[in-house]
Amino acid sequence: MYIYINGRIIKEEEAQISIFDHGFMYGLGLFETFRVYQGHSFLFFDHMSRLRKSLNELDIKWDLTNEELLQIVQELLAQNKLQDAYIRLNVSAGPSSLGLPMEAYTSPTTIIYIKPIPKMVSEKEGVFLETIRNTPEGKYRLKSHHYLNNILGKKEIGQAPTKEGIFFTKEGNLAEGIVSNLFWVKDGVVYTPHIDTGILNGITRQFVLRLLDKNGIRYEEGFYKKEQIMNSDEVFVTNSIQEITPLTFIDGQPFLKNTMTKQLQRLYQHYKPLLLTMEGL
């Protein structure tokens, strides 16, 4: 595959970064993952808005415009002969001296990875994790290079693509999946953990909440225990690659009613070729 790195499109095996890049040394890096549908980068502006806000938090100066980035994505699609793709846009702090500097980072490393969409599963099994969801490093969770907690959770469930691990907070509240946000439905009301639990405020999570608002469907964000999801009617998880995926079992208990999930899936399919930002909804 061809990828983009710091102004060049090159073969992935030719890519190099500095051993002094603080994204590698100290985890000072951020990324966004999104899907391209027939050349259309779904909710691209929302992903970039979150990325830029997070870069400001880390004092990483980054000057690529949305228009430039969209053009790079189009060039990568053409170079790799793809119309549908998985994109990961990665910005790390860039090379600096050994140690933790206080000044801003002004030479970030920008990498845009691309690959064909992997085979998607239509449903998953939820597994409650023993690994506790770690707390955010700052005021809220960034989509950063700090992925050890997720990897430890993944080790619990293995490589099966049909399983998704579910984290609890140290207080025993439901949090999120290893690579997803968590929702469930009870008596026509949709529930999801509040971002104050320390979860990532996923772009697809935000989009689903907008869909619920637009369609007059009641939802609540809060602090919930295991019993509340186990007493629900249906459960689903969301992320930008797998979209909206039902959990048909959690720890062996079936959740086979997918009325709300299917309604939201239909709405998602309608909008995904249309929107660069959920503000257009």
PDB file of C-alpha atoms in Angstrom:
ATOM      1  CA  MET A   1       0.000   0.000   0.000  1.00  0.00           C
ATOM      2  CA  TYR A   2       0.972   3.636  -0.471  1.00  0.00           C
ATOM      3  CA  ILE A   3       0.741   5.963   2.536  1.00  0.00           C
ATOM      4  CA  TYR A   4       1.298   9.665   3.172  1.00  0.00           C
ATOM      5  CA  ILE A   5       4.058  10.882   5.487  1.00  0.00           C
ATOM      6  CA  ASN A   6       5.143  14.490   5.954  1.00  0.00           C
ATOM      7  CA  GLY A   7       4.327  15.753   2.484  1.00  0.00           C
ATOM      8  CA  ARG A   8       5.087  12.617   0.468  1.00  0.00           C
ATOM      9  CA  ILE A   9       3.118   9.624  -0.752  1.00  0.00           C
ATOM     10  CA  ILE A  10       5.382   6.592  -0.610  1.00  0.00           C
ATOM     11  CA  LYS A  11       5.242   2.818  -0.335  1.00  0.00           C
ATOM     12  CA  GLU A  12       4.500   1.832   3.243  1.00  0.00           C
ATOM     13  CA  GLU A  13       7.692  -0.231   3.536  1.00  0.00           C
ATOM     14  CA  GLU A  14       9.756   2.883   2.768  1.00  0.00           C
ATOM     15  CA  ALA A  15       8.294   4.972   5.614  1.00  0.00           C
ATOM     16  CA  GLN A  16      10.607   6.114   8.408  1.00  0.00           C
ATOM     17  CA  ILE A  17      10.293   8.338  11.474  1.00  0.00           C
ATOM     18  CA  SER A  18      12.888   9.690  13.885  1.00  0.00           C
ATOM     19  CA  ILE A  19      13.761   7.604  16.919  1.00  0.00           C
ATOM     20  CA  PHE A  20      13.435  10.904  18.810  1.00  0.00           C
ATOM     21  CA  ASP A  21       9.811  11.438  17.797  1.00  0.00           C
ATOM     22  CA  HIS A  22       7.980  12.084  21.053  1.00  0.00           C
ATOM     23  CA  GLY A  23       4.975  10.228  19.695  1.00  0.00           C
ATOM     24  CA  PHE A  24       7.155   7.122  19.870  1.00  0.00           C
ATOM     25  CA  MET A  25       9.113   8.015  23.003  1.00  0.00           C
ATOM     26  CA  TYR A  26       6.355   9.417  25.226  1.00  0.00           C
ATOM     27  CA  GLY A  27       3.058   8.630  23.522  1.00  0.00           C
ATOM     28  CA  LEU A  28       2.493  12.258  22.490  1.00  0.00           C
ATOM     29  CA  GLY A  29       0.425  11.542  19.433  1.00  0.00           C
ATOM     30  CA  LEU A  30      -3.185  11.545  18.300  1.00  0.00           C
ATOM     31  CA  PHE A  31      -5.146   9.865  15.555  1.00  0.00           C
ATOM     32  CA  GLU A  32      -8.516   9.741  13.864  1.00  0.00           C
ATOM     33  CA  THR A  33      -9.939   6.741  12.084  1.00  0.00           C
ATOM     34  CA  PHE A  34     -12.704   7.153   9.527  1.00  0.00           C
ATOM     35  CA  ARG A  35     -14.253   5.423   6.536  1.00  0.00           C
ATOM     36  CA  VAL A  36     -14.385   6.480   2.928  1.00  0.00           C
ATOM     37  CA  TYR A  37     -17.486   5.394   1.002  1.00  0.00           C
ATOM     38  CA  GLN A  38     -17.122   5.635  -2.788  1.00  0.00           C
ATOM     39  CA  GLY A  39     -14.623   8.465  -2.373  1.00  0.00           C
ATOM     40  CA  HIS A  40     -16.656  10.265   0.316  1.00  0.00           C
ATOM     41  CA  SER A  41     -14.967  10.772   3.715  1.00  0.00           C
ATOM     42  CA  PHE A  42     -17.905  10.398   6.095  1.00  0.00           C
ATOM     43  CA  LEU A  43     -18.050  12.991   8.937  1.00  0.00           C
ATOM     44  CA  PHE A  44     -14.541  14.116   7.988  1.00  0.00           C
ATOM     45  CA  PHE A  45     -14.913  17.625   9.432  1.00  0.00           C
ATOM     46  CA  ASP A  46     -16.081  16.258  12.792  1.00  0.00           C
ATOM     47  CA  HIS A  47     -13.031  14.006  13.016  1.00  0.00           C
ATOM     48  CA  MET A  48     -10.748  16.923  12.155  1.00  0.00           C
ATOM     49  CA  SER A  49     -12.435  19.188  14.695  1.00  0.00           C
ATOM     50  CA  ARG A  50     -11.783  16.678  17.468  1.00  0.00           C
ATOM     51  CA  LEU A  51      -8.217  16.140  16.284  1.00  0.00           C
ATOM     52  CA  ARG A  52      -7.424  19.875  16.240  1.00  0.00           C
ATOM     53  CA  LYS A  53      -8.916  20.384  19.704  1.00  0.00           C
ATOM     54  CA  SER A  54      -6.800  17.530  21.049  1.00  0.00           C
ATOM     55  CA  LEU A  55      -3.646  18.840  19.345  1.00  0.00           C
ATOM     56  CA  ASN A  56      -4.182  22.155  21.092  1.00  0.00           C
ATOM     57  CA  GLU A  57      -4.396  20.290  24.409  1.00  0.00           C
ATOM     58  CA  LEU A  58      -0.959  18.781  23.748  1.00  0.00           C
ATOM     59  CA  ASP A  59       0.479  22.041  22.358  1.00  0.00           C
ATOM     60  CA  ILE A  60       1.283  20.457  19.006  1.00  0.00           C
ATOM     61  CA  LYS A  61       1.259  23.046  16.210  1.00  0.00           C
ATOM     62  CA  TRP A  62      -0.201  21.581  13.007  1.00  0.00           C
ATOM     63  CA  ASP A  63      -1.030  23.603   9.908  1.00  0.00           C
ATOM     64  CA  LEU A  64      -2.565  21.230   7.336  1.00  0.00           C
ATOM     65  CA  THR A  65      -5.997  22.466   6.255  1.00  0.00           C
ATOM     66  CA  ASN A  66      -9.083  20.306   5.815  1.00  0.00           C
ATOM     67  CA  GLU A  67      -9.000  20.979   2.083  1.00  0.00           C
ATOM     68  CA  GLU A  68      -5.369  19.814   1.845  1.00  0.00           C
ATOM     69  CA  LEU A  69      -6.162  16.693   3.855  1.00  0.00           C
ATOM     70  CA  LEU A  70      -9.149  15.798   1.707  1.00  0.00           C
ATOM     71  CA  GLN A  71      -6.967  16.165  -1.383  1.00  0.00           C
ATOM     72  CA  ILE A  72      -4.331  13.863   0.134  1.00  0.00           C
ATOM     73  CA  VAL A  73      -7.023  11.270   0.869  1.00  0.00           C
ATOM     74  CA  GLN A  74      -8.169  11.433  -2.750  1.00  0.00           C
ATOM     75  CA  GLU A  75      -4.592  10.988  -3.967  1.00  0.00           C
ATOM     76  CA  LEU A  76      -4.129   7.988  -1.691  1.00  0.00           C
ATOM     77  CA  LEU A  77      -7.360   6.433  -2.956  1.00  0.00           C
ATOM     78  CA  ALA A  78      -6.177   6.870  -6.539  1.00  0.00           C
ATOM     79  CA  GLN A  79      -2.667   5.594  -5.850  1.00  0.00           C
ATOM     80  CA  ASN A  80      -4.015   2.510  -4.080  1.00  0.00           C
ATOM     81  CA  LYS A  81      -6.877   2.007  -6.577  1.00  0.00           C
ATOM     82  CA  LEU A  82      -9.557   2.177  -3.883  1.00  0.00           C
ATOM     83  CA  GLN A  83     -12.965   3.829  -3.626  1.00  0.00           C
ATOM     84  CA  ASP A  84     -13.912   2.427  -0.222  1.00  0.00           C
ATOM     85  CA  ALA A  85     -11.239   2.563   2.441  1.00  0.00           C
ATOM     86  CA  TYR A  86     -10.201   2.552   6.073  1.00  0.00           C
ATOM     87  CA  ILE A  87      -8.219   5.725   6.853  1.00  0.00           C
ATOM     88  CA  ARG A  88      -6.100   6.452   9.919  1.00  0.00           C
ATOM     89  CA  LEU A  89      -4.765   9.998  10.149  1.00  0.00           C
ATOM     90  CA  ASN A  90      -1.958  10.134  12.711  1.00  0.00           C
ATOM     91  CA  VAL A  91      -0.253  13.252  14.092  1.00  0.00           C
ATOM     92  CA  SER A  92       2.562  12.829  16.589  1.00  0.00           C
ATOM     93  CA  ALA A  93       4.601  15.481  18.371  1.00  0.00           C
ATOM     94  CA  GLY A  94       7.596  14.974  16.119  1.00  0.00           C
ATOM     95  CA  PRO A  95      11.299  14.784  16.976  1.00  0.00           C
ATOM     96  CA  SER A  96      12.619  16.663  19.981  1.00  0.00           C
ATOM     97  CA  SER A  97      15.349  16.350  22.574  1.00  0.00           C
ATOM     98  CA  LEU A  98      15.513  13.532  25.095  1.00  0.00           C
ATOM     99  CA  GLY A  99      13.395  14.519  28.075  1.00  0.00           C
ATOM    100  CA  LEU A 100      10.068  16.279  28.562  1.00  0.00           C
ATOM    101  CA  PRO A 101      10.177  19.783  27.042  1.00  0.00           C
ATOM    102  CA  MET A 102       7.819  22.553  28.131  1.00  0.00           C
ATOM    103  CA  GLU A 103       7.800  24.403  24.803  1.00  0.00           C
ATOM    104  CA  ALA A 104       5.320  23.779  21.998  1.00  0.00           C
ATOM    105  CA  TYR A 105       5.978  21.113  19.379  1.00  0.00           C
ATOM    106  CA  THR A 106       6.382  22.809  16.005  1.00  0.00           C
ATOM    107  CA  SER A 107       7.510  19.940  13.727  1.00  0.00           C
ATOM    108  CA  PRO A 108       4.871  17.221  14.069  1.00  0.00           C
ATOM    109  CA  THR A 109       4.935  13.984  12.129  1.00  0.00           C
ATOM    110  CA  THR A 110       1.845  13.461   9.968  1.00  0.00           C
ATOM    111  CA  ILE A 111       1.052  10.006   8.628  1.00  0.00           C
ATOM    112  CA  ILE A 112      -2.072   8.948   6.751  1.00  0.00           C
ATOM    113  CA  TYR A 113      -2.506   5.197   6.574  1.00  0.00           C
ATOM    114  CA  ILE A 114      -4.975   3.545   4.212  1.00  0.00           C
ATOM    115  CA  LYS A 115      -6.204   0.010   3.687  1.00  0.00           C
ATOM    116  CA  PRO A 116      -9.207  -1.752   2.158  1.00  0.00           C
ATOM    117  CA  ILE A 117     -12.203  -2.139   4.447  1.00  0.00           C
ATOM    118  CA  PRO A 118     -11.830  -5.435   6.320  1.00  0.00           C
ATOM    119  CA  LYS A 119     -14.684  -7.909   6.267  1.00  0.00           C
ATOM    120  CA  MET A 120     -17.339  -6.622   8.655  1.00  0.00           C
ATOM    121  CA  VAL A 121     -19.262  -8.824  11.055  1.00  0.00           C
ATOM    122  CA  SER A 122     -23.014  -8.298  11.332  1.00  0.00           C
ATOM    123  CA  GLU A 123     -23.207  -8.976  15.074  1.00  0.00           C
ATOM    124  CA  LYS A 124     -20.925  -9.466  18.046  1.00  0.00           C
ATOM    125  CA  GLU A 125     -20.789 -11.075  21.471  1.00  0.00           C
ATOM    126  CA  GLY A 126     -20.072  -8.824  24.440  1.00  0.00           C
ATOM    127  CA  VAL A 127     -17.645  -9.943  27.144  1.00  0.00           C
ATOM    128  CA  PHE A 128     -17.287  -8.146  30.485  1.00  0.00           C
ATOM    129  CA  LEU A 129     -13.613  -7.441  31.126  1.00  0.00           C
ATOM    130  CA  GLU A 130     -11.596  -7.922  34.296  1.00  0.00           C
ATOM    131  CA  THR A 131      -9.273  -5.138  33.122  1.00  0.00           C
ATOM    132  CA  ILE A 132     -10.571  -1.836  34.524  1.00  0.00           C
ATOM    133  CA  ARG A 133     -10.894   1.137  32.167  1.00  0.00           C
ATOM    134  CA  ASN A 134      -8.095   3.537  32.996  1.00  0.00           C
ATOM    135  CA  THR A 135      -8.906   7.167  33.721  1.00  0.00           C
ATOM    136  CA  PRO A 136      -8.091   9.854  31.120  1.00  0.00           C
ATOM    137  CA  GLU A 137      -4.638  11.399  31.329  1.00  0.00           C
ATOM    138  CA  GLY A 138      -6.132  14.910  31.268  1.00  0.00           C
ATOM    139  CA  LYS A 139      -9.521  16.612  31.571  1.00  0.00           C
ATOM    140  CA  TYR A 140     -11.116  14.234  29.073  1.00  0.00           C
ATOM    141  CA  ARG A 141     -10.065  11.209  27.046  1.00  0.00           C
ATOM    142  CA  LEU A 142      -8.102  11.943  23.890  1.00  0.00           C
ATOM    143  CA  LYS A 143      -7.855   9.559  20.963  1.00  0.00           C
ATOM    144  CA  SER A 144      -4.171   9.213  21.637  1.00  0.00           C
ATOM    145  CA  HIS A 145      -1.318   6.740  21.370  1.00  0.00           C
ATOM    146  CA  HIS A 146      -1.991   5.600  24.964  1.00  0.00           C
ATOM    147  CA  TYR A 147      -3.530   2.242  24.038  1.00  0.00           C
ATOM    148  CA  LEU A 148      -2.007  -0.167  26.567  1.00  0.00           C
ATOM    149  CA  ASN A 149      -5.291  -0.379  28.530  1.00  0.00           C
ATOM    150  CA  ASN A 150      -7.144  -1.344  25.337  1.00  0.00           C
ATOM    151  CA  ILE A 151      -4.501  -3.905  24.418  1.00  0.00           C
ATOM    152  CA  LEU A 152      -4.715  -5.556  27.847  1.00  0.00           C
ATOM    153  CA  GLY A 153      -8.488  -5.744  27.420  1.00  0.00           C
ATOM    154  CA  LYS A 154      -8.044  -7.251  23.954  1.00  0.00           C
ATOM    155  CA  LYS A 155      -5.725  -9.916  25.358  1.00  0.00           C
ATOM    156  CA  GLU A 156      -8.562 -11.061  27.610  1.00  0.00           C
ATOM    157  CA  ILE A 157     -10.896 -11.863  24.724  1.00  0.00           C
ATOM    158  CA  GLY A 158      -8.404 -12.944  22.067  1.00  0.00           C
ATOM    159  CA  GLN A 159      -8.420 -12.194  18.344  1.00  0.00           C
ATOM    160  CA  ALA A 160     -11.984 -13.307  17.495  1.00  0.00           C
ATOM    161  CA  PRO A 161     -13.532 -10.472  15.421  1.00  0.00           C
ATOM    162  CA  THR A 162     -17.001 -11.456  16.670  1.00  0.00           C
ATOM    163  CA  LYS A 163     -16.235 -10.496  20.291  1.00  0.00           C
ATOM    164  CA  GLU A 164     -16.089  -7.065  21.929  1.00  0.00           C
ATOM    165  CA  GLY A 165     -14.826  -6.523  25.452  1.00  0.00           C
ATOM    166  CA  ILE A 166     -16.779  -4.195  27.764  1.00  0.00           C
ATOM    167  CA  PHE A 167     -14.868  -2.109  30.295  1.00  0.00           C
ATOM    168  CA  PHE A 168     -16.039  -1.011  33.730  1.00  0.00           C
ATOM    169  CA  THR A 169     -14.645   2.009  35.580  1.00  0.00           C
ATOM    170  CA  LYS A 170     -12.932   1.516  38.923  1.00  0.00           C
ATOM    171  CA  GLU A 171     -16.236   2.597  40.521  1.00  0.00           C
ATOM    172  CA  GLY A 172     -18.004  -0.319  38.826  1.00  0.00           C
ATOM    173  CA  ASN A 173     -19.831   1.753  36.214  1.00  0.00           C
ATOM    174  CA  LEU A 174     -20.226   0.604  32.625  1.00  0.00           C
ATOM    175  CA  ALA A 175     -17.755   2.446  30.395  1.00  0.00           C
ATOM    176  CA  GLU A 176     -17.153   1.433  26.769  1.00  0.00           C
ATOM    177  CA  GLY A 177     -15.915  -1.305  24.501  1.00  0.00           C
ATOM    178  CA  ILE A 178     -12.280  -1.916  23.645  1.00  0.00           C
ATOM    179  CA  VAL A 179     -12.754  -0.114  20.316  1.00  0.00           C
ATOM    180  CA  SER A 180     -16.332   1.107  20.591  1.00  0.00           C
ATOM    181  CA  ASN A 181     -18.931   3.090  22.473  1.00  0.00           C
ATOM    182  CA  LEU A 182     -21.730   1.236  24.228  1.00  0.00           C
ATOM    183  CA  PHE A 183     -25.527   1.648  23.957  1.00  0.00           C
ATOM    184  CA  TRP A 184     -28.538  -0.323  25.112  1.00  0.00           C
ATOM    185  CA  VAL A 185     -32.319   0.005  24.842  1.00  0.00           C
ATOM    186  CA  LYS A 186     -35.007  -0.527  27.479  1.00  0.00           C
ATOM    187  CA  ASP A 187     -38.718   0.113  26.823  1.00  0.00           C
ATOM    188  CA  GLY A 188     -37.925   2.290  23.800  1.00  0.00           C
ATOM    189  CA  VAL A 189     -35.362   4.492  25.624  1.00  0.00           C
ATOM    190  CA  VAL A 190     -31.706   4.426  24.546  1.00  0.00           C
ATOM    191  CA  TYR A 191     -29.028   4.538  27.257  1.00  0.00           C
ATOM    192  CA  THR A 192     -25.305   5.187  27.004  1.00  0.00           C
ATOM    193  CA  PRO A 193     -22.563   5.928  29.563  1.00  0.00           C
ATOM    194  CA  HIS A 194     -21.871   9.624  30.161  1.00  0.00           C
ATOM    195  CA  ILE A 195     -18.532  10.980  28.939  1.00  0.00           C
ATOM    196  CA  ASP A 196     -17.786  11.890  32.583  1.00  0.00           C
ATOM    197  CA  THR A 197     -17.181   8.171  33.148  1.00  0.00           C
ATOM    198  CA  GLY A 198     -13.933   8.826  31.263  1.00  0.00           C
ATOM    199  CA  ILE A 199     -14.902   7.255  27.945  1.00  0.00           C
ATOM    200  CA  LEU A 200     -13.903   8.533  24.533  1.00  0.00           C
ATOM    201  CA  ASN A 201     -16.622  10.718  23.050  1.00  0.00           C
ATOM    202  CA  GLY A 202     -16.638   8.839  19.763  1.00  0.00           C
ATOM    203  CA  ILE A 203     -17.657  10.601  16.557  1.00  0.00           C
ATOM    204  CA  THR A 204     -20.101   7.793  15.741  1.00  0.00           C
ATOM    205  CA  ARG A 205     -21.418   8.016  19.316  1.00  0.00           C
ATOM    206  CA  GLN A 206     -22.091  11.728  18.794  1.00  0.00           C
ATOM    207  CA  PHE A 207     -23.710  11.020  15.432  1.00  0.00           C
ATOM    208  CA  VAL A 208     -26.045   8.389  16.901  1.00  0.00           C
ATOM    209  CA  LEU A 209     -27.144  10.836  19.599  1.00  0.00           C
ATOM    210  CA  ARG A 210     -27.925  13.383  16.860  1.00  0.00           C
ATOM    211  CA  LEU A 211     -29.939  10.760  14.985  1.00  0.00           C
ATOM    212  CA  LEU A 212     -31.915  10.049  18.148  1.00  0.00           C
ATOM    213  CA  ASP A 213     -32.578  13.777  18.646  1.00  0.00           C
ATOM    214  CA  LYS A 214     -33.610  14.290  15.039  1.00  0.00           C
ATOM    215  CA  ASN A 215     -36.038  11.373  15.151  1.00  0.00           C
ATOM    216  CA  GLY A 216     -37.587  12.193  18.514  1.00  0.00           C
ATOM    217  CA  ILE A 217     -36.205   9.096  20.247  1.00  0.00           C
ATOM    218  CA  ARG A 218     -35.602   9.526  23.951  1.00  0.00           C
ATOM    219  CA  TYR A 219     -32.123   8.800  25.278  1.00  0.00           C
ATOM    220  CA  GLU A 220     -30.234   9.196  28.549  1.00  0.00           C
ATOM    221  CA  GLU A 221     -26.535   9.525  29.347  1.00  0.00           C
ATOM    222  CA  GLY A 222     -25.531   8.505  32.840  1.00  0.00           C
ATOM    223  CA  PHE A 223     -23.681   6.255  35.246  1.00  0.00           C
ATOM    224  CA  TYR A 224     -24.899   2.672  35.021  1.00  0.00           C
ATOM    225  CA  LYS A 225     -24.134  -0.705  36.547  1.00  0.00           C
ATOM    226  CA  LYS A 226     -23.939  -4.146  34.978  1.00  0.00           C
ATOM    227  CA  GLU A 227     -27.500  -5.016  36.002  1.00  0.00           C
ATOM    228  CA  GLN A 228     -28.953  -2.218  33.902  1.00  0.00           C
ATOM    229  CA  ILE A 229     -27.502  -3.461  30.638  1.00  0.00           C
ATOM    230  CA  MET A 230     -28.322  -7.079  31.487  1.00  0.00           C
ATOM    231  CA  ASN A 231     -31.980  -6.109  32.016  1.00  0.00           C
ATOM    232  CA  SER A 232     -32.206  -4.271  28.692  1.00  0.00           C
ATOM    233  CA  ASP A 233     -34.027  -5.248  25.510  1.00  0.00           C
ATOM    234  CA  GLU A 234     -31.200  -4.788  23.006  1.00  0.00           C
ATOM    235  CA  VAL A 235     -27.556  -3.719  22.976  1.00  0.00           C
ATOM    236  CA  PHE A 236     -25.302  -2.254  20.300  1.00  0.00           C
ATOM    237  CA  VAL A 237     -21.831  -0.757  19.949  1.00  0.00           C
ATOM    238  CA  THR A 238     -20.548   1.942  17.618  1.00  0.00           C
ATOM    239  CA  ASN A 239     -17.355   3.063  15.958  1.00  0.00           C
ATOM    240  CA  SER A 240     -16.419   4.747  12.697  1.00  0.00           C
ATOM    241  CA  ILE A 241     -15.267   1.594  10.916  1.00  0.00           C
ATOM    242  CA  GLN A 242     -17.817  -0.973  12.100  1.00  0.00           C
ATOM    243  CA  GLU A 243     -20.655   1.584  12.235  1.00  0.00           C
ATOM    244  CA  ILE A 244     -23.545   0.282  14.412  1.00  0.00           C
ATOM    245  CA  THR A 245     -23.189  -3.361  15.468  1.00  0.00           C
ATOM    246  CA  PRO A 246     -25.636  -5.307  17.668  1.00  0.00           C
ATOM    247  CA  LEU A 247     -24.408  -7.381  20.599  1.00  0.00           C
ATOM    248  CA  THR A 248     -26.556 -10.489  20.442  1.00  0.00           C
ATOM    249  CA  PHE A 249     -25.049 -12.049  23.571  1.00  0.00           C
ATOM    250  CA  ILE A 250     -23.282 -10.702  26.655  1.00  0.00           C
ATOM    251  CA  ASP A 251     -21.576 -13.314  28.812  1.00  0.00           C
ATOM    252  CA  GLY A 252     -23.906 -15.927  27.347  1.00  0.00           C
ATOM    253  CA  GLN A 253     -27.165 -14.026  27.858  1.00  0.00           C
ATOM    254  CA  PRO A 254     -29.049 -13.437  24.584  1.00  0.00           C
ATOM    255  CA  PHE A 255     -30.184 -10.029  23.336  1.00  0.00           C
ATOM    256  CA  LEU A 256     -31.990 -10.918  20.139  1.00  0.00           C
ATOM    257  CA  LYS A 257     -34.363  -7.960  19.787  1.00  0.00           C
ATOM    258  CA  ASN A 258     -32.796  -5.419  17.411  1.00  0.00           C
ATOM    259  CA  THR A 259     -35.689  -3.098  16.551  1.00  0.00           C
ATOM    260  CA  MET A 260     -33.985   0.151  17.558  1.00  0.00           C
ATOM    261  CA  THR A 261     -30.608  -1.022  16.322  1.00  0.00           C
ATOM    262  CA  LYS A 262     -31.980  -1.780  12.854  1.00  0.00           C
ATOM    263  CA  GLN A 263     -33.753   1.593  12.697  1.00  0.00           C
ATOM    264  CA  LEU A 264     -30.497   3.400  13.506  1.00  0.00           C
ATOM    265  CA  GLN A 265     -28.580   1.232  11.026  1.00  0.00           C
ATOM    266  CA  ARG A 266     -31.010   2.233   8.259  1.00  0.00           C
ATOM    267  CA  LEU A 267     -30.585   5.918   9.109  1.00  0.00           C
ATOM    268  CA  TYR A 268     -26.799   5.525   9.160  1.00  0.00           C
ATOM    269  CA  GLN A 269     -26.826   3.881   5.717  1.00  0.00           C
ATOM    270  CA  HIS A 270     -28.901   6.784   4.391  1.00  0.00           C
ATOM    271  CA  TYR A 271     -26.558   9.509   5.600  1.00  0.00           C
ATOM    272  CA  LYS A 272     -23.104   7.957   5.173  1.00  0.00           C
ATOM    273  CA  PRO A 273     -22.692   8.894   1.473  1.00  0.00           C
ATOM    274  CA  LEU A 274     -23.967  12.417   2.122  1.00  0.00           C
ATOM    275  CA  LEU A 275     -22.381  14.101   5.123  1.00  0.00           C
ATOM    276  CA  LEU A 276     -18.938  15.596   5.678  1.00  0.00           C
ATOM    277  CA  THR A 277     -20.172  16.896   9.039  1.00  0.00           C
ATOM    278  CA  MET A 278     -23.017  15.977  11.336  1.00  0.00           C
ATOM    279  CA  GLU A 279     -23.876  19.679  11.456  1.00  0.00           C
ATOM    280  CA  GLY A 280     -25.631  19.008   8.141  1.00  0.00           C
ATOM    281  CA  LEU A 281     -28.040  16.571   9.746  1.00  0.00           C
TER     282      LEU A 281
END
